[in-house]
Amino acid sequence: MSDEDLKTKIEGWLKTQGYPLEMVVARTFRDAGFITSQSEYYADPETGKMREIDVVARAEHIVEHFTLRVTFVIECKLATKKPWILFISPNLSLRGMSAVNKRVASMIGDQFLRQISSNADIQGLEMFKVPDQPAYGVTDALRKEAGDGEQEGKAVAYMAASGVTHAALAQVRAADWATEHIDPVC
């Protein structure tokens, strides 16, 4: 196989993977002023095993004598053969105070979000906007389920959502640990 054939084959393979999306997402966050890392490892809070998350993007601001950190934990997947289906319900919404204080946060962050959640200006911030009908579930379309013969294993959508959740919880636990073990600077 020639070098050119190998290059073409690799480029074709890359188009079927999530890596290009991961790179675009990381670059977009960097361009917006976030500090990003790719392929960051964390200890899974459920199993203790080391796992990888695609992109972690952080922004920090000093507010009075507190450091406010906003962290996005992102898993990038390309699903062309089995697109993902999001389930929504007209009876489910996340508005007002709930759009602010129903976030994964450290203990101090959770208290802070609860305190500011009744402020209409805070509720209107872009970072707290939620679709009118947020999804309550996700699955891979066209996936064989139990009872349809041989099951294909866990859905990619489920594994991605689970991985992001565990990575976010690992971030929260690290923040809570730091709060308990590091003397504040006054």
PDB file of C-alpha atoms in Angstrom:
ATOM      1  CA  MET A   1       0.000   0.000   0.000  1.00  0.00           C
ATOM      2  CA  SER A   2       1.401   3.376  -0.999  1.00  0.00           C
ATOM      3  CA  ASP A   3       1.712   6.286   1.407  1.00  0.00           C
ATOM      4  CA  GLU A   4      -1.033   8.110  -0.502  1.00  0.00           C
ATOM      5  CA  ASP A   5      -3.375   5.075  -0.305  1.00  0.00           C
ATOM      6  CA  LEU A   6      -2.721   4.819   3.438  1.00  0.00           C
ATOM      7  CA  LYS A   7      -3.379   8.537   3.894  1.00  0.00           C
ATOM      8  CA  THR A   8      -6.679   8.263   1.969  1.00  0.00           C
ATOM      9  CA  LYS A   9      -7.706   5.214   3.984  1.00  0.00           C
ATOM     10  CA  ILE A  10      -6.904   6.938   7.307  1.00  0.00           C
ATOM     11  CA  GLU A  11      -8.778  10.108   6.265  1.00  0.00           C
ATOM     12  CA  GLY A  12     -11.797   7.957   5.340  1.00  0.00           C
ATOM     13  CA  TRP A  13     -11.659   6.177   8.684  1.00  0.00           C
ATOM     14  CA  LEU A  14     -11.374   9.472  10.601  1.00  0.00           C
ATOM     15  CA  LYS A  15     -14.608  10.671   8.961  1.00  0.00           C
ATOM     16  CA  THR A  16     -16.411   7.752  10.642  1.00  0.00           C
ATOM     17  CA  GLN A  17     -15.103   8.614  14.120  1.00  0.00           C
ATOM     18  CA  GLY A  18     -15.826  11.306  16.717  1.00  0.00           C
ATOM     19  CA  TYR A  19     -12.258  12.695  16.793  1.00  0.00           C
ATOM     20  CA  PRO A  20     -12.840  15.570  14.339  1.00  0.00           C
ATOM     21  CA  LEU A  21     -15.901  16.652  16.342  1.00  0.00           C
ATOM     22  CA  GLU A  22     -13.879  16.470  19.564  1.00  0.00           C
ATOM     23  CA  MET A  23     -11.238  18.753  18.062  1.00  0.00           C
ATOM     24  CA  VAL A  24     -13.830  21.268  16.808  1.00  0.00           C
ATOM     25  CA  VAL A  25     -15.577  21.326  20.203  1.00  0.00           C
ATOM     26  CA  ALA A  26     -12.298  21.871  22.092  1.00  0.00           C
ATOM     27  CA  ARG A  27     -11.232  24.632  19.678  1.00  0.00           C
ATOM     28  CA  THR A  28     -14.647  26.345  19.955  1.00  0.00           C
ATOM     29  CA  PHE A  29     -14.397  26.432  23.757  1.00  0.00           C
ATOM     30  CA  ARG A  30     -10.784  27.717  23.562  1.00  0.00           C
ATOM     31  CA  ASP A  31     -11.880  30.445  21.151  1.00  0.00           C
ATOM     32  CA  ALA A  32     -14.561  31.433  23.682  1.00  0.00           C
ATOM     33  CA  GLY A  33     -11.898  31.874  26.391  1.00  0.00           C
ATOM     34  CA  PHE A  34     -12.130  28.521  28.153  1.00  0.00           C
ATOM     35  CA  ILE A  35      -9.157  26.462  29.236  1.00  0.00           C
ATOM     36  CA  THR A  36      -9.634  23.075  27.610  1.00  0.00           C
ATOM     37  CA  SER A  37      -8.147  19.636  27.929  1.00  0.00           C
ATOM     38  CA  GLN A  38      -8.803  16.642  25.712  1.00  0.00           C
ATOM     39  CA  SER A  39      -8.706  12.974  26.656  1.00  0.00           C
ATOM     40  CA  GLU A  40      -8.734  13.817  30.349  1.00  0.00           C
ATOM     41  CA  TYR A  41      -8.787  10.866  32.737  1.00  0.00           C
ATOM     42  CA  TYR A  42     -10.869  10.624  35.908  1.00  0.00           C
ATOM     43  CA  ALA A  43     -11.606   7.992  38.534  1.00  0.00           C
ATOM     44  CA  ASP A  44     -15.129   6.707  37.902  1.00  0.00           C
ATOM     45  CA  PRO A  45     -17.053   7.482  41.125  1.00  0.00           C
ATOM     46  CA  GLU A  46     -19.092   4.284  40.761  1.00  0.00           C
ATOM     47  CA  THR A  47     -16.345   1.755  39.974  1.00  0.00           C
ATOM     48  CA  GLY A  48     -13.091   3.533  40.892  1.00  0.00           C
ATOM     49  CA  LYS A  49     -11.682   2.598  37.468  1.00  0.00           C
ATOM     50  CA  MET A  50      -9.851   5.189  35.404  1.00  0.00           C
ATOM     51  CA  ARG A  51     -11.924   6.422  32.485  1.00  0.00           C
ATOM     52  CA  GLU A  52     -11.420   8.986  29.745  1.00  0.00           C
ATOM     53  CA  ILE A  53     -13.661  11.924  28.816  1.00  0.00           C
ATOM     54  CA  ASP A  54     -13.220  13.670  25.467  1.00  0.00           C
ATOM     55  CA  VAL A  55     -13.212  17.366  26.395  1.00  0.00           C
ATOM     56  CA  VAL A  56     -13.206  19.313  29.655  1.00  0.00           C
ATOM     57  CA  ALA A  57     -13.589  23.089  29.327  1.00  0.00           C
ATOM     58  CA  ARG A  58     -13.149  25.424  32.319  1.00  0.00           C
ATOM     59  CA  ALA A  59     -13.555  29.133  32.915  1.00  0.00           C
ATOM     60  CA  GLU A  60     -12.691  30.793  36.216  1.00  0.00           C
ATOM     61  CA  HIS A  61     -13.552  34.226  37.567  1.00  0.00           C
ATOM     62  CA  ILE A  62     -12.740  35.795  40.923  1.00  0.00           C
ATOM     63  CA  VAL A  63     -15.872  37.200  42.562  1.00  0.00           C
ATOM     64  CA  GLU A  64     -14.910  39.098  45.715  1.00  0.00           C
ATOM     65  CA  HIS A  65     -12.664  36.544  47.461  1.00  0.00           C
ATOM     66  CA  PHE A  66     -14.227  33.458  45.855  1.00  0.00           C
ATOM     67  CA  THR A  67     -13.180  31.625  42.720  1.00  0.00           C
ATOM     68  CA  LEU A  68     -16.159  30.819  40.531  1.00  0.00           C
ATOM     69  CA  ARG A  69     -15.405  27.960  38.150  1.00  0.00           C
ATOM     70  CA  VAL A  70     -17.716  26.777  35.401  1.00  0.00           C
ATOM     71  CA  THR A  71     -16.779  23.414  33.922  1.00  0.00           C
ATOM     72  CA  PHE A  72     -18.238  21.678  30.886  1.00  0.00           C
ATOM     73  CA  VAL A  73     -17.640  17.924  30.569  1.00  0.00           C
ATOM     74  CA  ILE A  74     -18.187  16.720  27.015  1.00  0.00           C
ATOM     75  CA  GLU A  75     -18.254  13.335  25.301  1.00  0.00           C
ATOM     76  CA  CYS A  76     -18.200  13.455  21.477  1.00  0.00           C
ATOM     77  CA  LYS A  77     -19.804  10.687  19.440  1.00  0.00           C
ATOM     78  CA  LEU A  78     -20.594  10.246  15.770  1.00  0.00           C
ATOM     79  CA  ALA A  79     -23.789   8.249  15.247  1.00  0.00           C
ATOM     80  CA  THR A  80     -24.552   7.926  11.541  1.00  0.00           C
ATOM     81  CA  LYS A  81     -25.756   4.320  11.317  1.00  0.00           C
ATOM     82  CA  LYS A  82     -27.798   4.401  14.518  1.00  0.00           C
ATOM     83  CA  PRO A  83     -28.826   8.011  15.162  1.00  0.00           C
ATOM     84  CA  TRP A  84     -29.853   8.950  18.655  1.00  0.00           C
ATOM     85  CA  ILE A  85     -33.455   9.537  19.600  1.00  0.00           C
ATOM     86  CA  LEU A  86     -34.250  11.966  22.420  1.00  0.00           C
ATOM     87  CA  PHE A  87     -37.532  11.450  24.260  1.00  0.00           C
ATOM     88  CA  ILE A  88     -39.438  14.550  25.320  1.00  0.00           C
ATOM     89  CA  SER A  89     -42.739  15.195  27.057  1.00  0.00           C
ATOM     90  CA  PRO A  90     -44.978  18.276  27.059  1.00  0.00           C
ATOM     91  CA  ASN A  91     -45.369  17.672  30.798  1.00  0.00           C
ATOM     92  CA  LEU A  92     -41.657  18.111  31.522  1.00  0.00           C
ATOM     93  CA  SER A  93     -39.988  21.498  31.767  1.00  0.00           C
ATOM     94  CA  LEU A  94     -37.056  23.065  33.513  1.00  0.00           C
ATOM     95  CA  ARG A  95     -37.698  26.783  33.905  1.00  0.00           C
ATOM     96  CA  GLY A  96     -37.088  29.647  36.250  1.00  0.00           C
ATOM     97  CA  MET A  97     -35.312  28.705  39.453  1.00  0.00           C
ATOM     98  CA  SER A  98     -35.026  25.048  38.423  1.00  0.00           C
ATOM     99  CA  ALA A  99     -33.054  25.977  35.291  1.00  0.00           C
ATOM    100  CA  VAL A 100     -30.439  27.545  37.587  1.00  0.00           C
ATOM    101  CA  ASN A 101     -30.268  25.298  40.633  1.00  0.00           C
ATOM    102  CA  LYS A 102     -30.747  21.868  39.018  1.00  0.00           C
ATOM    103  CA  ARG A 103     -27.114  21.685  37.904  1.00  0.00           C
ATOM    104  CA  VAL A 104     -24.299  19.388  38.917  1.00  0.00           C
ATOM    105  CA  ALA A 105     -22.293  21.471  41.373  1.00  0.00           C
ATOM    106  CA  SER A 106     -19.925  21.212  44.297  1.00  0.00           C
ATOM    107  CA  MET A 107     -21.429  21.652  47.770  1.00  0.00           C
ATOM    108  CA  ILE A 108     -20.534  25.348  47.811  1.00  0.00           C
ATOM    109  CA  GLY A 109     -21.601  25.762  44.187  1.00  0.00           C
ATOM    110  CA  ASP A 110     -24.951  24.143  44.928  1.00  0.00           C
ATOM    111  CA  GLN A 111     -25.549  26.572  47.828  1.00  0.00           C
ATOM    112  CA  PHE A 112     -24.554  29.493  45.605  1.00  0.00           C
ATOM    113  CA  LEU A 113     -26.891  28.420  42.782  1.00  0.00           C
ATOM    114  CA  ARG A 114     -29.786  28.046  45.213  1.00  0.00           C
ATOM    115  CA  GLN A 115     -29.151  31.562  46.560  1.00  0.00           C
ATOM    116  CA  ILE A 116     -29.093  33.223  43.137  1.00  0.00           C
ATOM    117  CA  SER A 117     -31.750  31.077  41.418  1.00  0.00           C
ATOM    118  CA  SER A 118     -34.685  33.364  42.251  1.00  0.00           C
ATOM    119  CA  ASN A 119     -33.080  36.327  40.451  1.00  0.00           C
ATOM    120  CA  ALA A 120     -34.780  36.802  37.051  1.00  0.00           C
ATOM    121  CA  ASP A 121     -31.601  38.321  35.559  1.00  0.00           C
ATOM    122  CA  ILE A 122     -29.657  35.176  36.508  1.00  0.00           C
ATOM    123  CA  GLN A 123     -32.399  32.938  35.114  1.00  0.00           C
ATOM    124  CA  GLY A 124     -32.125  34.828  31.807  1.00  0.00           C
ATOM    125  CA  LEU A 125     -28.390  34.240  31.385  1.00  0.00           C
ATOM    126  CA  GLU A 126     -27.475  32.222  28.303  1.00  0.00           C
ATOM    127  CA  MET A 127     -25.664  29.592  30.389  1.00  0.00           C
ATOM    128  CA  PHE A 128     -28.905  28.708  32.205  1.00  0.00           C
ATOM    129  CA  LYS A 129     -31.167  28.484  29.166  1.00  0.00           C
ATOM    130  CA  VAL A 130     -32.827  25.129  28.655  1.00  0.00           C
ATOM    131  CA  PRO A 131     -34.999  24.015  25.707  1.00  0.00           C
ATOM    132  CA  ASP A 132     -38.742  24.388  26.271  1.00  0.00           C
ATOM    133  CA  GLN A 133     -38.997  20.596  26.284  1.00  0.00           C
ATOM    134  CA  PRO A 134     -35.739  19.085  27.560  1.00  0.00           C
ATOM    135  CA  ALA A 135     -35.176  15.404  26.888  1.00  0.00           C
ATOM    136  CA  TYR A 136     -35.771  12.918  29.674  1.00  0.00           C
ATOM    137  CA  GLY A 137     -34.272   9.930  27.868  1.00  0.00           C
ATOM    138  CA  VAL A 138     -32.059   8.915  24.953  1.00  0.00           C
ATOM    139  CA  THR A 139     -31.397   5.743  22.972  1.00  0.00           C
ATOM    140  CA  ASP A 140     -29.770   4.574  19.760  1.00  0.00           C
ATOM    141  CA  ALA A 141     -32.271   4.157  16.904  1.00  0.00           C
ATOM    142  CA  LEU A 142     -32.440   0.802  15.114  1.00  0.00           C
ATOM    143  CA  ARG A 143     -30.719  -0.983  17.979  1.00  0.00           C
ATOM    144  CA  LYS A 144     -31.731  -4.539  18.840  1.00  0.00           C
ATOM    145  CA  GLU A 145     -33.285  -4.712  22.294  1.00  0.00           C
ATOM    146  CA  ALA A 146     -33.752  -7.683  24.588  1.00  0.00           C
ATOM    147  CA  GLY A 147     -36.544  -9.822  23.184  1.00  0.00           C
ATOM    148  CA  ASP A 148     -35.560  -9.070  19.575  1.00  0.00           C
ATOM    149  CA  GLY A 149     -33.161 -11.963  19.476  1.00  0.00           C
ATOM    150  CA  GLU A 150     -29.567 -11.286  20.330  1.00  0.00           C
ATOM    151  CA  GLN A 151     -29.008  -8.059  22.288  1.00  0.00           C
ATOM    152  CA  GLU A 152     -26.229  -5.793  21.027  1.00  0.00           C
ATOM    153  CA  GLY A 153     -25.054  -4.591  24.419  1.00  0.00           C
ATOM    154  CA  LYS A 154     -25.561  -1.205  25.998  1.00  0.00           C
ATOM    155  CA  ALA A 155     -26.568   1.661  23.754  1.00  0.00           C
ATOM    156  CA  VAL A 156     -23.790   4.071  22.782  1.00  0.00           C
ATOM    157  CA  ALA A 157     -26.068   6.969  23.776  1.00  0.00           C
ATOM    158  CA  TYR A 158     -26.532   5.474  27.245  1.00  0.00           C
ATOM    159  CA  MET A 159     -22.804   4.848  27.685  1.00  0.00           C
ATOM    160  CA  ALA A 160     -21.971   8.417  26.578  1.00  0.00           C
ATOM    161  CA  ALA A 161     -24.543   9.951  28.931  1.00  0.00           C
ATOM    162  CA  SER A 162     -23.354   7.732  31.776  1.00  0.00           C
ATOM    163  CA  GLY A 163     -19.712   8.613  31.089  1.00  0.00           C
ATOM    164  CA  VAL A 164     -20.421  12.357  31.090  1.00  0.00           C
ATOM    165  CA  THR A 165     -22.398  12.041  34.315  1.00  0.00           C
ATOM    166  CA  HIS A 166     -19.605  10.106  36.049  1.00  0.00           C
ATOM    167  CA  ALA A 167     -16.949  12.529  34.781  1.00  0.00           C
ATOM    168  CA  ALA A 168     -18.998  15.500  36.040  1.00  0.00           C
ATOM    169  CA  LEU A 169     -19.410  13.839  39.437  1.00  0.00           C
ATOM    170  CA  ALA A 170     -15.639  13.230  39.563  1.00  0.00           C
ATOM    171  CA  GLN A 171     -15.112  16.959  38.912  1.00  0.00           C
ATOM    172  CA  VAL A 172     -17.528  17.821  41.733  1.00  0.00           C
ATOM    173  CA  ARG A 173     -15.845  15.429  44.159  1.00  0.00           C
ATOM    174  CA  ALA A 174     -12.443  16.935  43.337  1.00  0.00           C
ATOM    175  CA  ALA A 175     -13.806  20.444  43.958  1.00  0.00           C
ATOM    176  CA  ASP A 176     -15.400  19.371  47.247  1.00  0.00           C
ATOM    177  CA  TRP A 177     -12.161  17.674  48.343  1.00  0.00           C
ATOM    178  CA  ALA A 178     -10.158  20.820  47.539  1.00  0.00           C
ATOM    179  CA  THR A 179     -12.617  22.951  49.504  1.00  0.00           C
ATOM    180  CA  GLU A 180     -12.211  20.714  52.552  1.00  0.00           C
ATOM    181  CA  HIS A 181      -8.411  20.385  52.359  1.00  0.00           C
ATOM    182  CA  ILE A 182      -7.080  23.713  51.138  1.00  0.00           C
ATOM    183  CA  ASP A 183      -6.912  26.762  53.394  1.00  0.00           C
ATOM    184  CA  PRO A 184      -8.698  29.722  51.830  1.00  0.00           C
ATOM    185  CA  VAL A 185      -6.640  32.770  50.925  1.00  0.00           C
ATOM    186  CA  CYS A 186      -8.036  35.830  52.642  1.00  0.00           C
TER     187      CYS A 186
END
